Amino acid sequence: MRLQRIVGEDRAIRTNIYLRNALLGTAWSSRLEFPPGFQFGAATSSYQIEGGWDADGKGPSIWDRLFHSAANSGYFNQTGDVAADSYHQWRQDVKAAADMGLDFYRFSISWPRILPTGRTNVVSPAGVRYYSQLIDVLLAAGIKPVVTLYHFELPVTIQDLGGWTNPLIVDLFGEYARLVYSLYADRVDTWITINEGIVICDLTYNFGQFAPQIKEPTFAPFLCNKHVMLAHAKAYRIYDEEFRAKCGGKVSIANNLLWVEPVTPDDLELAELGRQHSIGRFSHPIFSKEGGWPPTTEKLMRAVSRREGYSQSRLPAFTDEEKKFVQGTADFFSLNHYTTSMIRPARAGEAPGTWFINGSAELNAVLEHPPGSTYGALDIMPIYPPGFRRLLNWVRQQYGDVEVFVSENGLATSGTNLEDHIRVDYLTRYMEQVLLAMEDGVRVTGYTVWSLIDNFEWFDGYNTKFGLYEVDFEDPARSRRPRLSAHHYACVIKHRRLKYPESCVQERRNGRR
Ligand code: NOJ
């Protein structure tokens, strides 16, 4: 009954805006074709696949320390110590990427593998060689490396100085970025500085579960937020000033964009505030015309802080100089998207939601799952494809005609499941929404599946699988096998369409291609 009411209202809200698009969707779906030049890829991150946690002099990261600590050693009994062993098995990863015909492979560099002390006083030759070989072999296979500098792996030495809450991180990250560019920018032309600031800041400090396991939801998420913006800008400017002329590449930051919808028409304003609070805090300083924090978030944080008795906003201000330093520091808009949430005000006595991206403590709001959504293995990620198109349109409406790169999208399954029809369905429906958004005028140039192979899903360990390729974690060689979704993706790439001849998957399964 209640669900029906919400669905009805939800439809009413969207009817006008989306009627044109919905009709368009019907016409368009018969084509479902990607334009020439559209790039397809898959992604992983260093801690989640590499293993070799202390191999050849690698320094410890905050994740090594966390999973080696007595308090956490029992967690599924799982760590990233070996993971998919890509430190040794990386040629298998390149082979998987090549077998599917990927245009690019997005992977991340482990800061402490290259710089065991976190600083540039010690550079690990083995660490440098590892990524160098990977890049060379990818290029030889015709696959473009897309490199993330930071995917949650802070050296412990820097955490011990306060990590992302200490402004020192800005220069330290810059120093690390410069070193990595100097090693690989001759061969890598697409760079992502930082992956998912909202996870590094909000998820980490609001819950205190993610490394470094510090729970401090009052100031830490916002200090961290500001430093993520400045550190990204620093790395961007270093590339711009010292490498761009020679190497001509592109740099951006990958933000996690949860799409937020109102539960009822009364919640439209709250939904927009929710988007600004979660997406805008990490995008507005870079991509907006005015720079700085989103004005509505700034206002909210000022009011909340005043109510709580603070003399200043808990959201630290940017100086004019900082604002200018951050503004415009991206050559494209890189986004990770998985799911949609509905938002409504918290009722009297109801605890505001603290789910996934959060910020809702300040918003005094509760996030609900979209009615009628289905699920993969993670119930925090309802499947709701239409949200993706709306999100992409929102990005364009907010930040203009920017080039958009989908740097992650994917679905979790569990158990051994080579016939992953649910993932095939998810990827098809989400890619369809990308095509529809492109038809609406959003300039999407690339799409990335998370993940190339099964990997260590942080606190969900190895039970949660995102891979196009299954990894046998019982096998010392960590053998990889393509799932149905890998064949499907390969066929989409080959035919550049979501609908391709049935025989394509069959031929791949039979080893005939
Ligand atoms: C986003 C993160 O970048 C990645 O580390 C994680 O595994 C996936 N989402 C799936 O949760």
Short mmCIF file of N, CA, C and O in Angstrom, two decimals, residues 56 124-134 184:
data_model
loop_
_atom_site.label_atom_id
_atom_site.label_comp_id
_atom_site.label_asym_id
_atom_site.label_seq_id
_atom_site.Cartn_x
_atom_site.Cartn_y
_atom_site.Cartn_z
N ASP A 56 59.32 -7.56 -1.57
CA ASP A 56 60.39 -6.73 -2.13
C ASP A 56 60.46 -5.34 -1.49
O ASP A 56 60.68 -4.35 -2.18
N SER A 124 61.31 2.42 -4.14
CA SER A 124 61.54 0.98 -4.27
C SER A 124 61.72 0.58 -5.75
O SER A 124 60.77 0.71 -6.53
N PRO A 125 62.90 0.08 -6.11
CA PRO A 125 63.12 -0.32 -7.50
C PRO A 125 62.14 -1.42 -7.93
O PRO A 125 61.62 -1.41 -9.04
N ALA A 126 61.84 -2.35 -6.99
CA ALA A 126 60.92 -3.45 -7.34
C ALA A 126 59.51 -2.90 -7.58
O ALA A 126 58.82 -3.32 -8.52
N GLY A 127 59.11 -1.98 -6.75
CA GLY A 127 57.78 -1.38 -6.91
C GLY A 127 57.68 -0.64 -8.24
O GLY A 127 56.71 -0.79 -8.99
N VAL A 128 58.72 0.13 -8.54
CA VAL A 128 58.73 0.89 -9.80
C VAL A 128 58.67 -0.06 -10.99
O VAL A 128 57.91 0.14 -11.94
N ARG A 129 59.44 -1.14 -10.88
CA ARG A 129 59.50 -2.13 -11.99
C ARG A 129 58.15 -2.80 -12.19
O ARG A 129 57.72 -3.04 -13.31
N TYR A 130 57.49 -3.12 -11.09
CA TYR A 130 56.21 -3.83 -11.18
C TYR A 130 55.22 -3.08 -12.07
O TYR A 130 54.66 -3.62 -13.03
N TYR A 131 55.01 -1.79 -11.77
CA TYR A 131 54.02 -1.03 -12.56
C TYR A 131 54.55 -0.72 -13.96
O TYR A 131 53.78 -0.64 -14.91
N SER A 132 55.87 -0.59 -14.06
CA SER A 132 56.45 -0.30 -15.37
C SER A 132 56.19 -1.45 -16.34
O SER A 132 55.77 -1.24 -17.48
N GLN A 133 56.42 -2.66 -15.85
CA GLN A 133 56.18 -3.85 -16.69
C GLN A 133 54.71 -3.96 -17.05
O GLN A 133 54.35 -4.25 -18.19
N LEU A 134 53.87 -3.76 -16.06
CA LEU A 134 52.43 -3.85 -16.31
C LEU A 134 52.02 -2.88 -17.41
O LEU A 134 51.31 -3.25 -18.36
N TYR A 184 56.09 7.33 -15.17
CA TYR A 184 55.21 6.67 -16.15
C TYR A 184 54.47 7.60 -17.11
O TYR A 184 53.78 7.10 -18.00
#
